[in-house]
CSV table of C-alpha atoms in Angstrom, one decimal:
chain,number,residue,atom,x,y,z
A,1,MET,CA,54.1,31.7,13.9
A,2,SER,CA,53.9,30.4,10.3
A,3,LYS,CA,52.2,32.4,7.5
A,4,ILE,CA,48.9,30.9,6.3
A,5,GLY,CA,48.4,30.8,2.6
A,6,VAL,CA,45.6,32.4,0.6
A,7,GLU,CA,44.2,29.0,-0.5
A,8,ARG,CA,44.3,27.5,3.0
A,9,ALA,CA,42.6,30.7,4.5
A,10,SER,CA,39.9,30.5,1.8
A,11,GLY,CA,39.3,26.8,2.5
A,12,LEU,CA,39.1,27.4,6.3
A,13,PHE,CA,36.8,30.3,5.7
A,14,LEU,CA,34.4,28.1,3.7
A,15,ILE,CA,34.5,25.4,6.4
A,16,ALA,CA,33.7,28.0,9.1
A,17,PHE,CA,30.9,29.4,6.9
A,18,ALA,CA,29.4,26.0,6.4
A,19,ALA,CA,29.6,25.2,10.1
A,20,LEU,CA,27.7,28.5,10.8
A,21,MET,CA,25.1,27.6,8.2
A,22,LEU,CA,24.6,24.2,9.9
A,23,TRP,CA,24.5,25.8,13.3
A,24,PHE,CA,21.9,28.4,12.4
A,25,GLY,CA,19.8,25.9,10.5
A,26,ARG,CA,19.9,23.2,13.2
A,27,ASP,CA,16.3,23.8,14.3
A,28,LEU,CA,14.8,23.7,10.7
A,29,PRO,CA,13.2,20.4,9.9
A,30,LEU,CA,14.8,18.6,6.9
A,31,GLY,CA,11.9,16.6,5.8
A,32,GLN,CA,12.4,14.0,3.1
A,33,THR,CA,13.4,14.2,-0.5
A,34,ALA,CA,9.8,13.9,-1.7
A,35,ARG,CA,8.6,16.4,0.9
A,36,MET,CA,11.4,18.8,1.6
A,37,GLY,CA,11.3,20.9,4.8
A,38,PRO,CA,12.6,24.4,5.1
A,39,GLY,CA,16.0,23.2,6.3
A,40,PHE,CA,16.6,20.7,3.4
A,41,VAL,CA,18.2,23.0,0.9
A,42,PRO,CA,20.3,25.1,3.4
A,43,PHE,CA,21.5,21.8,5.0
A,44,TRP,CA,22.8,20.4,1.7
A,45,VAL,CA,24.2,23.7,0.5
A,46,ALA,CA,26.1,23.9,3.8
A,47,ILE,CA,27.4,20.4,3.3
A,48,ALA,CA,28.5,21.2,-0.3
A,49,ILE,CA,30.3,24.4,0.8
A,50,GLY,CA,32.0,22.5,3.6
A,51,ALA,CA,33.1,19.8,1.2
A,52,ILE,CA,34.6,22.4,-1.1
A,53,GLY,CA,36.3,24.1,1.8
A,54,ILE,CA,37.8,20.8,2.9
A,55,GLY,CA,38.9,20.1,-0.6
A,56,ILE,CA,40.6,23.5,-1.0
A,57,THR,CA,42.3,23.2,2.4
A,58,VAL,CA,43.6,19.6,1.7
A,59,LEU,CA,44.9,20.6,-1.7
A,60,SER,CA,46.6,23.7,-0.2
A,61,ILE,CA,48.8,21.5,2.1
A,62,GLY,CA,52.3,21.3,0.9
A,63,ARG,CA,51.8,23.8,-1.9
A,64,ARG,CA,53.8,27.0,-2.2
A,65,ASP,CA,51.6,30.0,-1.4
A,66,LEU,CA,50.3,31.9,-4.4
A,67,SER,CA,51.1,35.5,-4.7
A,68,PHE,CA,48.1,37.6,-3.7
A,69,THR,CA,47.4,41.1,-4.8
A,70,PRO,CA,44.3,42.6,-3.2
A,71,SER,CA,41.8,44.1,-5.4
A,72,ARG,CA,41.5,47.9,-5.5
A,73,PRO,CA,38.9,49.1,-3.1
A,74,GLY,CA,37.2,51.2,-5.8
A,75,ARG,CA,36.3,48.1,-7.8
A,76,VAL,CA,34.9,46.4,-4.8
A,77,LEU,CA,32.9,49.5,-3.9
A,78,MET,CA,31.6,49.8,-7.4
A,79,ILE,CA,30.3,46.3,-7.5
A,80,LEU,CA,28.6,46.7,-4.1
A,81,GLY,CA,27.1,50.0,-5.3
A,82,CYS,CA,25.7,48.2,-8.4
A,83,ILE,CA,24.1,45.5,-6.2
A,84,LEU,CA,22.5,48.3,-4.1
A,85,LEU,CA,21.3,50.0,-7.2
A,86,PHE,CA,19.8,46.7,-8.4
A,87,ALA,CA,17.9,46.4,-5.1
A,88,MET,CA,16.6,50.0,-5.4
A,89,ILE,CA,15.4,49.8,-9.0
A,90,VAL,CA,14.2,46.2,-9.4
A,91,GLU,CA,10.7,46.9,-8.0
A,92,GLY,CA,10.1,50.1,-10.0
A,93,TYR,CA,11.8,49.3,-13.3
A,94,GLY,CA,11.5,45.5,-13.4
A,95,PHE,CA,13.8,42.5,-13.2
A,96,VAL,CA,15.0,42.7,-16.8
A,97,LEU,CA,16.2,46.3,-16.8
A,98,ALA,CA,17.6,46.0,-13.3
A,99,SER,CA,19.6,42.9,-14.2
A,100,PHE,CA,20.9,44.5,-17.4
A,101,VAL,CA,22.0,47.6,-15.5
A,102,LEU,CA,23.6,45.5,-12.8
A,103,VAL,CA,25.7,43.5,-15.1
A,104,LEU,CA,26.6,46.4,-17.4
A,105,LEU,CA,27.7,48.8,-14.7
A,106,SER,CA,29.5,46.1,-12.6
A,107,SER,CA,31.5,45.1,-15.7
A,108,PHE,CA,33.1,48.6,-15.7
A,109,SER,CA,35.2,47.4,-12.7
A,110,ALA,CA,37.1,44.9,-14.9
A,111,LYS,CA,40.7,45.6,-15.8
A,112,ASN,CA,40.4,45.1,-19.5
A,113,TRP,CA,36.9,46.6,-20.0
A,114,LYS,CA,35.4,46.4,-23.5
A,115,LEU,CA,31.9,47.8,-24.3
A,116,TRP,CA,31.0,45.0,-26.7
A,117,GLN,CA,31.9,42.3,-24.3
A,118,SER,CA,29.9,44.0,-21.5
A,119,LEU,CA,26.9,44.4,-23.7
A,120,VAL,CA,27.0,40.7,-24.8
A,121,LEU,CA,27.4,39.6,-21.2
A,122,ALA,CA,24.6,41.8,-20.0
A,123,PHE,CA,22.2,40.6,-22.6
A,124,ALA,CA,23.1,36.9,-22.1
A,125,LEU,CA,23.0,37.0,-18.3
A,126,THR,CA,19.8,39.0,-18.3
A,127,ALA,CA,18.1,36.5,-20.6
A,128,PHE,CA,19.4,33.5,-18.6
A,129,THR,CA,18.4,34.9,-15.2
A,130,THR,CA,15.0,36.0,-16.5
A,131,VAL,CA,14.2,32.6,-17.9
A,132,ALA,CA,15.6,30.8,-14.9
A,133,PHE,CA,14.1,32.9,-12.1
A,134,VAL,CA,11.1,34.7,-13.4
A,135,TRP,CA,9.7,32.0,-15.8
A,136,GLY,CA,11.4,28.8,-14.6
A,137,LEU,CA,11.1,29.2,-10.8
A,138,SER,CA,8.2,31.7,-10.9
A,139,VAL,CA,9.8,34.2,-8.6
A,140,PRO,CA,7.2,36.8,-8.0
A,141,VAL,CA,9.0,39.9,-9.3
A,142,LYS,CA,8.0,42.5,-11.7
A,143,THR,CA,9.6,41.6,-15.1
A,144,PHE,CA,9.2,44.7,-17.1
A,145,PRO,CA,8.6,48.3,-16.2
A,146,TRP,CA,5.2,48.4,-17.9
């Protein structure tokens, strides 16, 4: 049995994930571009993910497998913990503070961690996500703790 490369495995995973998205969303009406139904965006996201998966898989054919070193479990667990912390504090302390804490704490898992880079990234991503989600898309979430 031949060894499957990381790129090909990633591409096949994306294709399978897109197929699952299409399968679970098959009963949702698509609607039209002017009047989108609840299945419109999931359908097109699944198509995009599937296309990316096909592209990755096709490009991986005939290429030498890239060396793959798995991430340390501690880093992965830290990022998952930060996401859980975000979910726990977003309602009580607001989106801005929760986003800032999420980005700042999850940046500690980087190999070459620098405080000033993490602070700049936390400020920039918090500002962007606040403008995009809270004000641009009007997501009903508490913005500030007060």
